[in-house]
Amino acid sequence: MSNSRIPGKNFLFVPGPTNLPDRVVRAMAVPSEDHRSPIFPDLVKPLFPALKKVFKTETGAAFIFPASGTGGWEAAITNTLSPGDKVIAQRFGQFSHLWIDLCQRIGLDVIKQEREWGTGNDPELIEETLKADKNHEIKAVLATHNETATGVTSDIAAVRKAIDAAKHPALLFVDGVSSVGSLPFEMDAWGVDVIVSGSQKGFMLPAGLALLGVSEKALKAGETAQMRRAYFEFKDMLNANKQGYFPYTPALPLLYGLKESLSILFEEGLDQVYKRHHHLAEGVRAAVAAWGLKPCAKEPKWNSDTVTAIVVPEGFDAAKVIEIAYKRYNLALGAGLSEVAGKVFRIGHLGDLNELMVLGAVAGAEMAMLDVGIPVTAGSGVAAAQAVYRANPLLTV
Ligand SMILES: *Cc1c(COP(=O)(O)O)cnc(C)c1O
């Protein structure tokens, strides 16, 4: 709920759910309709090729499940693997952690590789592990493209190279929930077998759709995969989708919203979407530097263009900054999760955003930090971000 004591819009700067474009809100304001009507396929069928354009796949299949991103993780695993299968996953933040946890609970043998939080995937370690796996017992590599908890983006092309260098047949599963539709992502070029995404981040929708891209190789693996599955069965979904329907009642308004949000992404152009996210992120990073603070990302190469986790100085509680930002300024910042709870606050800078909106978040974070006594110079972060935005405006008139 937005802070109703304060008029005007709530400044939503958590890294998901993201702001809903007005066009999407209007598109979702529809009466209910018959999801088995003869015209329903007119809405449904074009969604799949459009999603494939966002995933950048020609040969893969796109799936739309009524679920959050977590359901997408489960769909990826249960449709392709068998109980006890070995998979490699590196843990460097709350989301990579949760995917591992789900795999373990569901009955996979996870080779968990710990990495420092603030770093990302280590392709060399993956290559080494796969090379040692002479009998090809490892069936999949799980990689979190954008670790939303720490603001870290990993190089997925490098993970593919590592798998190829080891000449290993393992499938590559990628969590792209906070990257797809915001950061460059290339399913075919990077040899990704399953990409998992969700509606409430780069797709600028409410939560409720798990959006997946699945390669031919992963679909084929499904023919022998023994994991139990019912609701998330790819085959049932593919069969119904072919006719423009779903095996069960779809989340109707979300489908209308998805149609609209895909149009918005294509109207701007995916390359421009990626450029805008980088540009907005550069402003936030300049602000962090001007405050004399550090991002959670340990090196610039890990910097995420969709979310920045900002480490507060020793002796201060990041949760207090978030609370004040919300209560006094109607600004929602992202919390530090698990191992970085109280140590970081996060600014989500993805989705339907522009420069002045981001400056609002930077200004609010700055005020909240001053209010809790963090010694930043008033106006310094805003000025630094302004300089970045003025030097290279998004739109040149
Ligand atoms: C948001 C997010 C998820 C999925 O979360 P849900 O709440 O289940 O939608 C998964 N992975 C990453 C990296 C995320 O940012």
Coordinates of C-alpha atoms and ligand atoms in Angstrom, one line a residue:
M1 CA 0.0 0.0 0.0
S2 CA 1.3 3.4 -0.8
N3 CA 1.8 5.9 2.0
S4 CA -1.7 7.4 1.9
R5 CA -0.8 10.2 4.3
I6 CA 1.2 11.8 1.5
P7 CA -0.6 12.9 -1.7
G8 CA 0.9 12.2 -5.1
K9 CA 2.3 9.0 -6.5
N10 CA 4.2 6.5 -4.4
F11 CA 7.8 6.3 -5.6
L12 CA 8.1 2.6 -6.3
F13 CA 11.8 1.8 -6.4
V14 CA 12.0 -1.8 -5.3
P15 CA 13.5 -4.1 -7.9
G16 CA 10.1 -5.7 -8.6
P17 CA 7.2 -5.4 -8.7
T18 CA 8.0 -2.4 -10.9
N19 CA 5.9 0.6 -12.0
L20 CA 2.9 -0.2 -14.3
P21 CA 2.8 2.0 -17.3
D22 CA -0.7 3.6 -17.6
R23 CA -1.2 1.9 -20.9
V24 CA -0.7 -1.5 -19.2
V25 CA -3.2 -0.6 -16.4
R26 CA -5.8 0.4 -19.0
A27 CA -5.2 -2.7 -21.1
M28 CA -5.8 -4.8 -18.0
A29 CA -9.1 -3.2 -17.2
V30 CA -11.2 -5.7 -19.1
P31 CA -14.4 -7.6 -18.3
S32 CA -14.1 -11.3 -17.9
E33 CA -14.6 -13.4 -21.0
D34 CA -14.8 -16.9 -22.2
H35 CA -11.3 -18.3 -22.4
R36 CA -12.6 -21.1 -24.7
S37 CA -14.3 -18.7 -27.2
P38 CA -13.5 -19.0 -30.9
I39 CA -11.8 -15.6 -30.8
F40 CA -9.7 -16.2 -27.7
P41 CA -6.7 -17.5 -29.8
D42 CA -6.5 -14.0 -31.5
L43 CA -5.2 -12.7 -28.2
V44 CA -3.1 -15.7 -27.2
K45 CA -1.4 -16.9 -30.3
P46 CA 0.7 -13.7 -31.1
L47 CA 2.0 -13.6 -27.5
F48 CA 4.4 -16.6 -28.1
P49 CA 6.3 -15.2 -31.1
A50 CA 6.5 -11.8 -29.3
L51 CA 8.0 -13.4 -26.2
K52 CA 10.5 -15.3 -28.3
K53 CA 11.6 -12.0 -29.7
V54 CA 12.3 -10.8 -26.2
F55 CA 14.1 -14.0 -25.3
K56 CA 16.0 -13.8 -28.6
T57 CA 15.2 -17.3 -29.7
E58 CA 14.1 -18.7 -33.1
T59 CA 14.2 -22.3 -32.2
G60 CA 13.0 -22.4 -28.6
A61 CA 9.4 -22.5 -27.4
A62 CA 7.9 -19.8 -25.2
F63 CA 5.7 -20.6 -22.2
I64 CA 3.3 -18.5 -20.1
F65 CA 2.3 -20.1 -16.8
P66 CA 0.1 -18.5 -14.2
A67 CA 2.7 -18.3 -11.4
S68 CA 5.4 -16.1 -10.0
G69 CA 9.0 -16.5 -11.0
T70 CA 9.5 -19.2 -8.4
G71 CA 6.9 -21.3 -10.3
G72 CA 9.1 -20.8 -13.3
W73 CA 12.1 -22.3 -11.5
E74 CA 10.0 -25.3 -10.6
A75 CA 8.7 -25.7 -14.2
A76 CA 12.3 -25.6 -15.6
I77 CA 13.5 -28.3 -13.2
T78 CA 10.6 -30.7 -13.2
N79 CA 10.1 -30.8 -16.9
T80 CA 13.7 -31.7 -17.7
L81 CA 15.3 -33.6 -14.9
S82 CA 14.9 -36.8 -12.9
P83 CA 15.0 -37.3 -9.1
G84 CA 18.6 -37.4 -7.8
D85 CA 20.1 -35.7 -10.9
K86 CA 23.2 -33.7 -10.2
V87 CA 23.1 -30.0 -11.0
I88 CA 25.7 -27.2 -10.4
A89 CA 24.6 -24.0 -8.9
Q90 CA 26.6 -21.1 -7.6
R91 CA 25.3 -19.2 -4.6
F92 CA 26.0 -15.5 -4.2
G93 CA 22.8 -13.9 -3.2
Q94 CA 19.3 -14.5 -1.9
F95 CA 17.8 -15.5 -5.3
S96 CA 20.6 -17.9 -6.3
H97 CA 20.1 -19.3 -2.8
L98 CA 16.4 -19.8 -3.1
W99 CA 16.7 -21.5 -6.5
I100 CA 19.2 -24.0 -4.9
D101 CA 16.8 -24.5 -2.0
L102 CA 13.9 -25.3 -4.3
C103 CA 16.1 -27.8 -6.3
Q104 CA 17.1 -29.5 -3.0
R105 CA 13.5 -29.7 -1.7
I106 CA 12.3 -31.1 -5.0
G107 CA 14.9 -33.9 -4.9
L108 CA 17.9 -32.9 -7.0
D109 CA 21.5 -33.4 -5.9
V110 CA 22.8 -29.8 -6.0
I111 CA 26.6 -29.2 -6.3
K112 CA 26.4 -25.9 -4.4
Q113 CA 29.4 -23.6 -5.0
E114 CA 29.7 -20.7 -2.6
R115 CA 30.8 -17.4 -4.0
E116 CA 31.2 -14.2 -2.1
W117 CA 28.0 -12.1 -2.1
G118 CA 28.7 -9.1 -4.4
T119 CA 30.3 -11.3 -7.0
G120 CA 28.6 -13.5 -9.6
N121 CA 29.0 -16.7 -11.6
D122 CA 32.5 -18.1 -11.9
P123 CA 32.7 -19.8 -15.3
E124 CA 36.2 -21.3 -14.6
L125 CA 34.9 -23.2 -11.6
I126 CA 32.0 -24.5 -13.7
E127 CA 34.4 -25.6 -16.4
E128 CA 36.6 -27.3 -13.9
T129 CA 33.7 -29.1 -12.2
L130 CA 32.3 -30.3 -15.6
K131 CA 35.7 -31.5 -16.8
A132 CA 36.0 -33.6 -13.7
D133 CA 32.6 -35.1 -14.3
K134 CA 33.8 -37.8 -16.7
N135 CA 30.6 -39.8 -16.6
H136 CA 28.4 -36.9 -17.3
E137 CA 26.4 -37.3 -14.1
I138 CA 25.8 -33.5 -14.0
K139 CA 22.7 -32.8 -15.9
A140 CA 22.4 -29.1 -15.7
V141 CA 24.1 -25.8 -14.8
L142 CA 21.9 -23.2 -13.0
A143 CA 23.0 -19.6 -13.4
T144 CA 21.4 -16.5 -12.0
H145 CA 21.8 -13.8 -14.7
N146 CA 21.0 -10.9 -12.4
E147 CA 21.2 -11.4 -8.7
T148 CA 18.6 -9.0 -7.5
A149 CA 19.6 -9.2 -3.9
T150 CA 23.1 -7.7 -4.4
G151 CA 22.8 -5.9 -7.8
V152 CA 25.2 -8.3 -9.6
T153 CA 25.0 -9.3 -13.3
S154 CA 26.8 -12.3 -14.5
D155 CA 28.2 -13.1 -18.0
I156 CA 26.0 -15.9 -19.3
A157 CA 27.8 -16.2 -22.6
A158 CA 30.9 -17.1 -20.5
V159 CA 29.0 -19.8 -18.7
R160 CA 28.0 -21.3 -22.0
K161 CA 31.7 -21.1 -23.2
A162 CA 32.7 -22.9 -20.0
I163 CA 30.2 -25.8 -20.6
D164 CA 31.4 -26.0 -24.3
A165 CA 35.1 -25.9 -23.3
A166 CA 34.5 -28.9 -21.0
K167 CA 32.7 -30.6 -23.9
H168 CA 29.9 -31.4 -21.5
P169 CA 26.3 -32.1 -22.4
A170 CA 24.8 -30.4 -19.3
L171 CA 21.8 -28.2 -19.9
L172 CA 22.1 -24.5 -19.1
F173 CA 19.2 -23.0 -17.0
V174 CA 19.2 -19.3 -16.5
D175 CA 17.2 -17.2 -14.0
G176 CA 16.5 -14.0 -15.9
V177 CA 13.6 -12.8 -13.7
S178 CA 15.2 -9.4 -13.1
S179 CA 17.1 -9.2 -16.4
V180 CA 14.9 -10.2 -19.4
G181 CA 13.3 -7.2 -21.0
S182 CA 15.8 -4.8 -19.3
L183 CA 19.3 -6.2 -19.9
P184 CA 20.7 -7.7 -23.1
F185 CA 19.7 -11.3 -23.2
E186 CA 20.4 -13.8 -26.0
M187 CA 18.8 -17.2 -25.5
D188 CA 20.0 -18.8 -28.8
A189 CA 23.4 -17.0 -29.1
W190 CA 24.3 -18.0 -25.5
G191 CA 23.0 -21.5 -25.8
V192 CA 20.5 -21.2 -23.0
D193 CA 18.3 -24.2 -22.6
V194 CA 15.7 -22.7 -20.2
I195 CA 15.3 -19.1 -19.4
V196 CA 13.0 -18.3 -16.5
S197 CA 11.4 -14.9 -16.2
G198 CA 8.5 -13.3 -14.5
S199 CA 5.9 -10.6 -15.3
Q200 CA 6.6 -8.1 -12.5
K201 CA 10.1 -6.8 -13.4
G202 CA 11.2 -5.9 -16.9
F203 CA 7.8 -6.8 -18.3
M204 CA 6.2 -4.0 -16.2
L205 CA 3.2 -6.1 -15.1
P206 CA 1.8 -7.3 -11.8
A207 CA 3.3 -10.6 -10.6
G208 CA 1.4 -13.6 -11.7
L209 CA 3.0 -14.9 -15.0
A210 CA 6.1 -17.1 -15.1
L211 CA 7.5 -16.6 -18.6
L212 CA 9.9 -19.2 -19.9
G213 CA 11.9 -19.9 -23.0
V214 CA 12.8 -23.6 -23.6
S215 CA 15.2 -24.9 -26.1
E216 CA 14.6 -27.9 -28.4
K217 CA 17.3 -29.8 -26.4
A218 CA 15.5 -29.1 -23.1
L219 CA 12.1 -30.2 -24.6
K220 CA 13.8 -33.4 -25.7
A221 CA 15.2 -34.0 -22.2
G222 CA 11.6 -33.8 -21.0
E223 CA 10.8 -37.0 -22.9
T224 CA 12.8 -39.0 -20.3
A225 CA 12.7 -36.7 -17.3
Q226 CA 11.2 -38.5 -14.3
M227 CA 10.5 -35.6 -11.9
R228 CA 6.9 -35.5 -10.9
R229 CA 5.0 -32.7 -12.5
A230 CA 1.4 -31.9 -13.3
Y231 CA 0.4 -28.3 -13.2
F232 CA 3.7 -27.2 -14.9
E233 CA 3.7 -30.0 -17.6
F234 CA 5.2 -28.5 -20.7
K235 CA 3.5 -31.0 -23.0
D236 CA 0.0 -30.1 -21.8
M237 CA 0.8 -26.4 -22.2
L238 CA 2.3 -26.8 -25.7
N239 CA -0.7 -28.8 -26.9
A240 CA -3.3 -26.3 -25.6
N241 CA -1.2 -23.3 -26.8
K242 CA -0.9 -24.6 -30.3
Q243 CA -4.7 -24.0 -30.6
G244 CA -4.5 -20.7 -28.8
Y245 CA -5.8 -21.9 -25.5
F246 CA -4.5 -22.9 -22.1
P247 CA -4.9 -26.3 -20.2
Y248 CA -6.6 -24.4 -17.4
T249 CA -8.2 -20.9 -16.8
P250 CA -5.5 -18.3 -17.7
A251 CA -5.0 -15.1 -15.8
L252 CA -7.0 -13.1 -18.4
P253 CA -6.1 -9.4 -17.5
L254 CA -2.5 -10.3 -17.2
L255 CA -2.6 -11.6 -20.8
Y256 CA -4.0 -8.3 -22.0
G257 CA -1.4 -6.6 -20.0
L258 CA 1.4 -8.7 -21.5
K259 CA 0.2 -7.9 -25.0
E260 CA 0.4 -4.2 -24.2
S261 CA 3.8 -4.4 -22.4
L262 CA 5.3 -6.3 -25.3
S263 CA 4.1 -3.6 -27.6
I264 CA 5.6 -0.9 -25.4
L265 CA 9.0 -2.8 -25.4
F266 CA 9.0 -3.2 -29.1
E267 CA 7.9 0.4 -29.8
E268 CA 10.9 1.7 -27.8
G269 CA 13.0 -1.0 -29.3
L270 CA 14.8 -3.6 -27.2
D271 CA 18.2 -2.1 -27.9
Q272 CA 17.0 1.3 -26.7
V273 CA 15.4 -0.4 -23.7
Y274 CA 18.8 -1.9 -22.8
K275 CA 20.6 1.5 -23.4
R276 CA 18.1 3.3 -21.2
H277 CA 18.6 0.9 -18.4
H278 CA 22.4 1.3 -18.6
H279 CA 22.0 5.1 -18.7
L280 CA 19.7 5.3 -15.7
A281 CA 21.9 2.9 -13.8
E282 CA 25.0 5.0 -14.5
G283 CA 23.3 8.0 -12.8
V284 CA 22.5 5.9 -9.7
R285 CA 26.1 4.7 -9.6
A286 CA 27.4 8.2 -9.9
A287 CA 25.2 9.2 -7.0
V288 CA 26.6 6.3 -4.8
A289 CA 30.1 7.4 -5.6
A290 CA 29.3 11.0 -4.8
W291 CA 27.9 9.9 -1.4
G292 CA 31.2 8.3 -0.7
L293 CA 29.5 4.9 -0.5
K294 CA 30.1 1.6 -2.1
P295 CA 27.8 -0.7 -4.1
C296 CA 27.5 -4.3 -2.9
A297 CA 28.8 -5.4 -6.3
K298 CA 32.6 -5.9 -5.6
E299 CA 33.9 -4.8 -9.0
P300 CA 32.5 -2.6 -11.8
K301 CA 32.2 -5.7 -14.0
W302 CA 29.5 -7.1 -11.7
N303 CA 27.4 -3.9 -11.7
S304 CA 23.7 -4.5 -12.6
D305 CA 21.9 -2.1 -14.8
T306 CA 18.5 -3.0 -13.2
V307 CA 19.3 -2.7 -9.4
T308 CA 21.9 -1.2 -7.2
A309 CA 22.5 -2.4 -3.7
I310 CA 24.1 0.3 -1.6
V311 CA 26.1 -0.5 1.5
V312 CA 25.5 1.8 4.4
P313 CA 28.5 2.8 6.5
E314 CA 29.4 0.6 9.6
G315 CA 27.2 1.5 12.6
F316 CA 24.1 2.4 10.6
D317 CA 21.1 0.3 9.9
A318 CA 20.0 0.2 6.2
A319 CA 16.5 -0.9 7.3
K320 CA 16.1 2.5 9.1
V321 CA 16.9 4.3 5.9
I322 CA 14.2 2.3 4.1
E323 CA 11.7 2.9 6.8
I324 CA 12.3 6.7 6.8
A325 CA 12.2 6.9 3.0
Y326 CA 8.9 5.2 3.1
K327 CA 7.2 7.0 6.0
R328 CA 8.5 10.5 5.3
Y329 CA 8.9 10.6 1.6
N330 CA 6.6 7.9 0.2
L331 CA 9.6 6.2 -1.5
A332 CA 9.8 2.4 -1.5
L333 CA 13.4 1.2 -1.5
G334 CA 14.4 -2.4 -1.6
A335 CA 15.5 -4.1 1.6
G336 CA 18.7 -6.0 2.2
L337 CA 17.9 -9.7 2.2
S338 CA 19.3 -12.5 4.4
E339 CA 23.1 -12.1 4.6
V340 CA 23.0 -8.5 3.7
A341 CA 20.0 -7.5 5.8
G342 CA 20.5 -4.1 7.5
K343 CA 23.7 -3.7 5.5
V344 CA 22.3 -2.6 2.2
F345 CA 19.3 -0.8 0.8
R346 CA 18.5 -1.2 -2.9
I347 CA 17.3 1.1 -5.6
G348 CA 15.5 -0.8 -8.4
H349 CA 16.0 1.0 -11.7
L350 CA 14.2 -1.2 -14.1
G351 CA 11.0 -1.0 -16.0
D352 CA 8.9 2.0 -16.9
L353 CA 11.3 4.7 -15.7
N354 CA 13.0 7.8 -16.9
E355 CA 15.7 10.2 -15.7
L356 CA 13.6 12.4 -13.5
M357 CA 11.9 9.5 -11.9
V358 CA 15.2 8.1 -10.9
L359 CA 16.4 11.5 -9.7
G360 CA 13.4 11.4 -7.4
A361 CA 14.5 8.1 -5.9
V362 CA 18.1 9.4 -5.5
A363 CA 16.9 12.5 -3.8
G364 CA 14.7 10.6 -1.4
A365 CA 17.4 8.1 -0.6
E366 CA 19.7 11.0 0.1
M367 CA 17.3 12.7 2.4
A368 CA 16.6 9.5 4.3
M369 CA 20.3 8.8 4.8
L370 CA 20.8 12.3 6.1
D371 CA 17.8 11.8 8.4
V372 CA 19.4 8.8 10.0
G373 CA 22.7 10.6 10.4
I374 CA 24.7 9.0 7.6
P375 CA 27.3 11.7 6.7
V376 CA 26.6 12.2 3.0
T377 CA 26.7 15.7 1.5
A378 CA 23.2 17.0 0.9
G379 CA 22.6 17.3 -2.8
S380 CA 25.7 15.5 -3.8
G381 CA 24.1 12.3 -5.2
V382 CA 21.4 14.2 -7.1
A383 CA 24.0 16.5 -8.6
A384 CA 26.2 13.6 -9.7
A385 CA 23.3 11.8 -11.3
Q386 CA 22.1 15.0 -13.0
A387 CA 25.5 15.5 -14.5
V388 CA 25.4 12.0 -16.0
Y389 CA 21.9 12.5 -17.4
R390 CA 22.8 16.0 -18.8
A391 CA 26.0 14.8 -20.4
N392 CA 24.2 12.2 -22.5
P393 CA 20.5 12.8 -22.5
L394 CA 18.2 9.9 -23.5
L395 CA 16.4 12.0 -26.0
T396 CA 18.3 14.7 -28.0
V397 CA 16.1 17.5 -29.1
Ligands
LIG1 C1 12.1 -11.6 -8.4 C2 13.0 -12.7 -8.7 C3 12.6 -14.0 -8.7 C4 11.2 -14.6 -8.5 O1 10.5 -14.2 -7.5 P1 8.9 -14.4 -7.5 O2 8.6 -13.6 -6.3 O3 8.6 -15.8 -7.3 O4 8.3 -13.8 -8.7 C5 13.5 -15.0 -9.0 N1 14.8 -14.6 -9.3 C6 15.2 -13.4 -9.3 C7 16.6 -13.1 -9.7 C8 14.3 -12.4 -9.0 O5 14.8 -11.1 -9.0

